[in-house]
């Protein structure tokens, strides 16, 4: 999970990442957590495929219209330049998108637990080894670099994201991004400690996968709520950065010219329409699953 999911989810709207790109990736959520880290045997892979189809069918039938509704509500709040969006409304959308994520995680959890319950000790060793490799890469990319370089990467990343949503940034908007970057508290070192703590909790839980009668429930609870493992200091830093990031969107909104606002509203409207149009047919769902694989793992 991202360092502060609510903020990232909100920025995804500004980034203009449409459903045609996002939705196929949903078919990779379980593999991302499972077969991207662990070599599955034929029986496990077959079971995973069936679970994925059920998950995607549930998601298509129950969640897509909710996503479309959230997007249209956001567009309505952004439509009138004479009534700039308020911080409280940004918090509302932030929490709403987080709720969408939690509902999805709640559905993913039991499927992951059932697959991992069948894993051998060798497969789990592979799983933890791969996660540790990811943590080392995270350390190399975000912890073992000068803070100045980290800040520059952060500023470039968010500038690129916002540019996708509103087109070219003005000098005023670039300054707002620069001011935002200067306020952000570096989280990478704390995040690495947190990652290792979460890994330890999952490792301890998975060692009891065959004996504990409540393994599945405990696994889902940890997956959905593992942010509870954060220290108070780390959580306070995340909350501060989330607030700073949401507040960045206020001057961005107020500074949008007519062309930028039209571009953004068209983006959001197109995303909502795409969610409405996505098929829930099992054949189409399986096709989207395969499309997602090709996008994330090009040959």
CSV table of C-alpha atoms in Angstrom, one decimal:
chain,number,residue,atom,x,y,z
A,1,UNK,CA,0.0,0.0,0.0
A,2,UNK,CA,1.2,3.5,-0.7
A,3,UNK,CA,2.5,5.8,2.1
A,4,UNK,CA,-0.7,7.7,2.2
A,5,UNK,CA,-3.4,6.1,0.0
A,6,UNK,CA,-6.1,8.8,0.3
A,7,UNK,CA,-3.8,11.4,-1.1
A,8,UNK,CA,-2.5,9.2,-3.9
A,9,UNK,CA,-6.1,8.1,-4.8
A,10,UNK,CA,-7.1,11.7,-5.1
A,11,UNK,CA,-4.1,12.6,-7.2
A,12,UNK,CA,-4.9,9.7,-9.5
A,13,UNK,CA,-8.0,11.7,-10.6
A,14,UNK,CA,-5.8,14.6,-11.5
A,15,UNK,CA,-3.4,12.3,-13.1
A,16,UNK,CA,-6.1,11.2,-15.5
A,17,UNK,CA,-5.4,7.4,-15.2
A,18,UNK,CA,-8.5,6.1,-16.9
A,19,UNK,CA,-10.5,2.9,-16.2
A,20,UNK,CA,-9.2,1.3,-19.4
A,21,UNK,CA,-5.8,1.3,-17.7
A,22,UNK,CA,-6.8,0.9,-14.1
A,23,UNK,CA,-9.4,-1.9,-14.4
A,24,UNK,CA,-7.3,-4.5,-16.1
A,25,UNK,CA,-4.8,-4.1,-13.3
A,26,UNK,CA,-7.4,-5.2,-10.8
A,27,UNK,CA,-6.9,-8.6,-12.2
A,28,UNK,CA,-3.3,-8.3,-11.1
A,29,UNK,CA,-4.0,-7.3,-7.5
A,30,UNK,CA,-3.9,-10.9,-6.1
A,31,UNK,CA,-1.0,-11.9,-8.4
A,32,UNK,CA,0.8,-8.8,-7.3
A,33,UNK,CA,0.6,-10.0,-3.7
A,34,UNK,CA,0.9,-13.7,-4.5
A,35,UNK,CA,2.3,-15.0,-7.8
A,36,UNK,CA,4.5,-12.0,-8.4
A,37,UNK,CA,6.3,-13.0,-5.2
A,38,UNK,CA,5.9,-16.8,-5.2
A,39,UNK,CA,6.1,-19.6,-7.7
A,40,UNK,CA,2.7,-21.3,-7.8
A,41,UNK,CA,2.2,-24.9,-8.8
A,42,UNK,CA,-0.4,-25.9,-11.5
A,43,UNK,CA,-3.2,-26.5,-8.9
A,44,UNK,CA,-2.6,-23.2,-7.1
A,45,UNK,CA,-2.5,-21.3,-10.4
A,46,UNK,CA,-5.8,-22.8,-11.5
A,47,UNK,CA,-7.4,-22.0,-8.2
A,48,UNK,CA,-6.0,-18.4,-8.4
A,49,UNK,CA,-7.5,-17.9,-11.8
A,50,UNK,CA,-10.9,-19.0,-10.7
A,51,UNK,CA,-10.8,-16.7,-7.6
A,52,UNK,CA,-9.7,-13.8,-9.8
A,53,UNK,CA,-12.7,-14.2,-12.1
A,54,UNK,CA,-15.0,-14.2,-9.1
A,55,UNK,CA,-13.3,-11.1,-7.7
A,56,UNK,CA,-13.5,-9.2,-10.9
A,57,UNK,CA,-17.1,-10.2,-11.4
A,58,UNK,CA,-17.9,-8.9,-7.9
A,59,UNK,CA,-15.9,-5.7,-8.5
A,60,UNK,CA,-17.5,-5.0,-11.9
A,61,UNK,CA,-21.1,-5.6,-10.6
A,62,UNK,CA,-20.9,-3.8,-7.3
A,63,UNK,CA,-18.1,-1.2,-7.4
A,64,UNK,CA,-17.8,0.4,-10.8
A,65,UNK,CA,-21.0,2.4,-10.6
A,66,UNK,CA,-19.9,3.6,-7.2
A,67,UNK,CA,-16.5,4.7,-8.6
A,68,UNK,CA,-18.3,6.5,-11.5
A,69,UNK,CA,-20.6,8.2,-9.0
A,70,UNK,CA,-17.7,9.4,-6.9
A,71,UNK,CA,-16.0,10.9,-10.0
A,72,UNK,CA,-19.1,12.7,-11.1
A,73,UNK,CA,-19.6,14.1,-7.7
A,74,UNK,CA,-16.0,15.4,-7.7
A,75,UNK,CA,-16.5,16.9,-11.1
A,76,UNK,CA,-19.5,18.8,-9.9
A,77,UNK,CA,-17.4,20.3,-7.0
A,78,UNK,CA,-14.7,21.3,-9.5
A,79,UNK,CA,-16.9,22.8,-12.2
A,80,UNK,CA,-17.6,26.3,-11.0
A,81,UNK,CA,-14.4,28.5,-10.7
A,82,UNK,CA,-16.4,31.0,-8.6
A,83,UNK,CA,-16.8,28.3,-5.9
A,84,UNK,CA,-13.3,26.8,-5.3
A,85,UNK,CA,-13.2,23.4,-3.7
A,86,UNK,CA,-12.9,23.5,0.0
A,87,UNK,CA,-10.5,21.5,2.1
A,88,UNK,CA,-13.3,19.7,3.8
A,89,UNK,CA,-14.6,18.4,0.5
A,90,UNK,CA,-11.1,17.2,-0.4
A,91,UNK,CA,-11.0,15.3,2.9
A,92,UNK,CA,-14.4,13.8,2.1
A,93,UNK,CA,-13.1,12.5,-1.3
A,94,UNK,CA,-9.9,11.3,0.2
A,95,UNK,CA,-11.8,9.2,2.8
A,96,UNK,CA,-14.3,8.0,0.2
A,97,UNK,CA,-11.5,6.7,-2.1
A,98,UNK,CA,-9.9,5.1,0.9
A,99,UNK,CA,-13.2,3.3,1.7
A,100,UNK,CA,-13.2,2.0,-1.9
A,101,UNK,CA,-9.7,0.6,-1.4
A,102,UNK,CA,-10.6,-1.0,1.9
A,103,UNK,CA,-13.7,-2.7,0.4
A,104,UNK,CA,-11.5,-4.1,-2.4
A,105,UNK,CA,-8.9,-5.3,0.1
A,106,UNK,CA,-11.6,-6.9,2.2
A,107,UNK,CA,-12.5,-9.0,-0.9
A,108,UNK,CA,-9.0,-9.8,-1.8
A,109,UNK,CA,-7.9,-10.9,1.6
A,110,UNK,CA,-9.8,-14.2,1.9
A,111,UNK,CA,-8.6,-15.2,-1.6
A,112,UNK,CA,-5.0,-14.5,-0.8
A,113,UNK,CA,-5.4,-16.4,2.5
A,114,UNK,CA,-6.8,-19.5,0.8
A,115,UNK,CA,-4.0,-19.6,-1.7
A,116,UNK,CA,-1.2,-19.0,0.9
A,117,UNK,CA,-2.7,-21.6,3.2
A,118,UNK,CA,-1.7,-24.2,0.6
A,119,UNK,CA,1.9,-22.8,0.3
A,120,UNK,CA,4.8,-25.0,1.2
A,121,UNK,CA,7.5,-23.9,3.5
A,122,UNK,CA,9.8,-23.5,0.5
A,123,UNK,CA,7.2,-21.3,-1.3
A,124,UNK,CA,6.9,-19.1,1.8
A,125,UNK,CA,10.7,-18.8,2.0
A,126,UNK,CA,10.6,-17.6,-1.6
A,127,UNK,CA,7.8,-15.2,-0.8
A,128,UNK,CA,9.7,-13.6,2.1
A,129,UNK,CA,13.0,-13.5,0.1
A,130,UNK,CA,11.3,-11.6,-2.7
A,131,UNK,CA,9.6,-9.2,-0.3
A,132,UNK,CA,13.0,-8.5,1.4
A,133,UNK,CA,14.5,-7.8,-2.1
A,134,UNK,CA,11.7,-5.3,-2.7
A,135,UNK,CA,12.5,-3.7,0.7
A,136,UNK,CA,16.2,-3.5,-0.2
A,137,UNK,CA,15.3,-1.8,-3.5
A,138,UNK,CA,13.0,0.6,-1.6
A,139,UNK,CA,15.9,1.4,0.7
A,140,UNK,CA,18.3,2.0,-2.2
A,141,UNK,CA,15.8,4.2,-4.1
A,142,UNK,CA,14.4,6.3,-1.2
A,143,UNK,CA,16.4,5.9,1.9
A,144,UNK,CA,20.1,5.8,0.8
A,145,UNK,CA,19.9,9.0,-1.3
A,146,UNK,CA,20.4,12.6,-0.3
A,147,UNK,CA,17.3,14.4,0.8
A,148,UNK,CA,17.8,17.0,-1.9
A,149,UNK,CA,17.6,14.3,-4.6
A,150,UNK,CA,14.6,12.7,-2.9
A,151,UNK,CA,12.8,16.0,-2.9
A,152,UNK,CA,13.6,16.6,-6.5
A,153,UNK,CA,12.2,13.2,-7.5
A,154,UNK,CA,9.1,13.9,-5.5
A,155,UNK,CA,8.5,17.2,-7.2
A,156,UNK,CA,9.0,15.8,-10.6
A,157,UNK,CA,6.6,12.9,-9.9
A,158,UNK,CA,3.8,15.1,-8.7
A,159,UNK,CA,4.3,17.6,-11.5
A,160,UNK,CA,4.0,14.9,-14.1
A,161,UNK,CA,0.9,13.5,-12.4
A,162,UNK,CA,-0.9,16.9,-12.3
A,163,UNK,CA,0.2,17.7,-15.8
A,164,UNK,CA,-1.6,14.6,-17.0
A,165,UNK,CA,-4.8,15.9,-15.4
A,166,UNK,CA,-4.8,19.6,-16.3
A,167,UNK,CA,-2.3,19.8,-19.2
A,168,UNK,CA,0.6,22.2,-18.9
A,169,UNK,CA,1.2,23.9,-15.6
A,170,UNK,CA,1.5,27.6,-15.3
A,171,UNK,CA,4.3,29.4,-13.4
A,172,UNK,CA,2.0,29.9,-10.5
A,173,UNK,CA,1.1,26.2,-10.3
A,174,UNK,CA,4.7,25.1,-10.5
A,175,UNK,CA,5.4,27.4,-7.6
A,176,UNK,CA,2.6,25.8,-5.6
A,177,UNK,CA,4.1,22.4,-6.3
A,178,UNK,CA,7.5,23.7,-5.2
A,179,UNK,CA,6.1,25.1,-2.0
A,180,UNK,CA,4.3,21.8,-1.4
A,181,UNK,CA,7.6,19.8,-1.8
A,182,UNK,CA,9.4,22.1,0.7
A,183,UNK,CA,6.8,21.3,3.3
A,184,UNK,CA,6.7,17.5,2.9
A,185,UNK,CA,8.3,15.5,5.7
A,186,UNK,CA,10.6,12.7,4.4
A,187,UNK,CA,9.0,9.3,5.2
A,188,UNK,CA,11.2,6.8,3.6
A,189,UNK,CA,13.3,5.8,6.6
A,190,UNK,CA,10.1,5.4,8.8
A,191,UNK,CA,8.4,3.6,5.9
A,192,UNK,CA,11.2,1.1,5.7
A,193,UNK,CA,10.9,0.3,9.4
A,194,UNK,CA,7.2,-0.1,9.0
A,195,UNK,CA,7.6,-2.4,6.0
A,196,UNK,CA,9.9,-4.6,8.0
A,197,UNK,CA,7.4,-4.7,10.9
A,198,UNK,CA,4.5,-5.6,8.6
A,199,UNK,CA,6.7,-8.3,7.0
A,200,UNK,CA,7.4,-9.8,10.5
A,201,UNK,CA,3.7,-9.8,11.4
A,202,UNK,CA,2.8,-11.6,8.1
A,203,UNK,CA,5.7,-14.0,8.6
A,204,UNK,CA,4.5,-14.9,12.1
A,205,UNK,CA,0.9,-15.3,11.0
A,206,UNK,CA,1.8,-17.5,8.0
A,207,UNK,CA,3.8,-19.9,10.1
A,208,UNK,CA,0.5,-20.9,11.8
A,209,UNK,CA,-1.5,-21.1,8.6
A,210,UNK,CA,-2.2,-24.9,9.0
A,211,UNK,CA,-2.8,-25.0,12.8
A,212,UNK,CA,-4.7,-21.8,13.6
A,213,UNK,CA,-8.5,-22.2,13.0
A,214,UNK,CA,-8.8,-18.4,12.6
A,215,UNK,CA,-6.0,-18.0,10.2
A,216,UNK,CA,-8.1,-16.6,7.3
A,217,UNK,CA,-9.8,-14.0,9.6
A,218,UNK,CA,-6.5,-13.0,11.1
A,219,UNK,CA,-4.9,-12.7,7.7
A,220,UNK,CA,-7.7,-10.5,6.3
A,221,UNK,CA,-7.7,-8.3,9.5
A,222,UNK,CA,-3.9,-7.7,9.1
A,223,UNK,CA,-4.2,-7.1,5.4
A,224,UNK,CA,-7.0,-4.5,5.7
A,225,UNK,CA,-5.7,-2.8,8.8
A,226,UNK,CA,-1.9,-3.2,8.8
A,227,UNK,CA,-1.6,0.6,9.0
A,228,UNK,CA,-2.4,0.0,12.7
A,229,UNK,CA,1.2,-1.2,13.0
A,230,UNK,CA,2.5,2.3,12.4
A,231,UNK,CA,4.0,4.1,15.3
A,232,UNK,CA,2.3,7.3,16.5
A,233,UNK,CA,5.2,9.4,15.2
A,234,UNK,CA,5.0,7.8,11.7
A,235,UNK,CA,1.3,8.2,11.5
A,236,UNK,CA,1.5,11.8,12.5
A,237,UNK,CA,4.0,12.4,9.7
A,238,UNK,CA,1.7,10.7,7.2
A,239,UNK,CA,-1.2,12.8,8.4
A,240,UNK,CA,0.8,15.9,8.0
A,241,UNK,CA,1.9,15.1,4.5
A,242,UNK,CA,-1.6,14.1,3.6
A,243,UNK,CA,-2.9,17.4,4.8
A,244,UNK,CA,-0.2,19.3,2.9
A,245,UNK,CA,-0.9,17.4,-0.3
A,246,UNK,CA,-4.7,18.0,-0.1
A,247,UNK,CA,-4.0,21.7,0.5
A,248,UNK,CA,-1.9,21.7,-2.6
A,249,UNK,CA,-4.9,21.0,-4.6
A,250,UNK,CA,-6.7,24.1,-3.4
A,251,UNK,CA,-4.4,26.6,-5.1
A,252,UNK,CA,-4.1,24.3,-8.1
A,253,UNK,CA,-7.9,24.4,-8.4
A,254,UNK,CA,-8.2,28.2,-7.9
A,255,UNK,CA,-5.5,28.8,-10.5
A,256,UNK,CA,-7.0,26.7,-13.3
A,257,UNK,CA,-7.6,28.7,-16.4
A,258,UNK,CA,-10.6,27.9,-18.6
A,259,UNK,CA,-8.7,25.5,-20.8
A,260,UNK,CA,-7.2,23.6,-17.9
A,261,UNK,CA,-10.6,23.3,-16.1
A,262,UNK,CA,-12.3,22.1,-19.2
A,263,UNK,CA,-9.5,19.6,-19.8
A,264,UNK,CA,-9.8,18.2,-16.2
A,265,UNK,CA,-13.6,18.0,-16.2
A,266,UNK,CA,-13.5,16.2,-19.6
A,267,UNK,CA,-10.9,13.7,-18.1
A,268,UNK,CA,-13.1,13.0,-15.1
A,269,UNK,CA,-16.2,12.7,-17.1
A,270,UNK,CA,-14.5,10.3,-19.5
A,271,UNK,CA,-13.3,8.2,-16.6
A,272,UNK,CA,-16.8,8.0,-15.1
A,273,UNK,CA,-18.3,7.0,-18.5
A,274,UNK,CA,-15.7,4.3,-19.0
A,275,UNK,CA,-16.5,2.8,-15.6
A,276,UNK,CA,-20.2,2.8,-16.7
A,277,UNK,CA,-19.4,1.0,-19.9
A,278,UNK,CA,-17.1,-1.7,-18.7
A,279,UNK,CA,-18.5,-5.2,-19.3
A,280,UNK,CA,-19.3,-7.7,-16.5
A,281,UNK,CA,-19.3,-10.6,-18.9
A,282,UNK,CA,-17.0,-13.4,-17.6
A,283,UNK,CA,-15.3,-13.7,-21.0
A,284,UNK,CA,-14.6,-10.0,-21.0
A,285,UNK,CA,-13.4,-10.1,-17.4
A,286,UNK,CA,-10.9,-12.8,-18.3
A,287,UNK,CA,-9.8,-10.8,-21.3
A,288,UNK,CA,-9.2,-7.7,-19.1
A,289,UNK,CA,-7.2,-9.9,-16.7
A,290,UNK,CA,-5.0,-11.0,-19.6
A,291,UNK,CA,-4.7,-7.4,-20.8
A,292,UNK,CA,-3.6,-6.3,-17.4
A,293,UNK,CA,-0.8,-9.0,-17.4
A,294,UNK,CA,0.5,-7.8,-20.8
A,295,UNK,CA,0.5,-4.1,-19.6
A,296,UNK,CA,2.4,-4.9,-16.4
A,297,UNK,CA,4.6,-7.6,-17.7
A,298,UNK,CA,5.4,-6.8,-21.4
A,299,UNK,CA,7.2,-9.5,-23.3
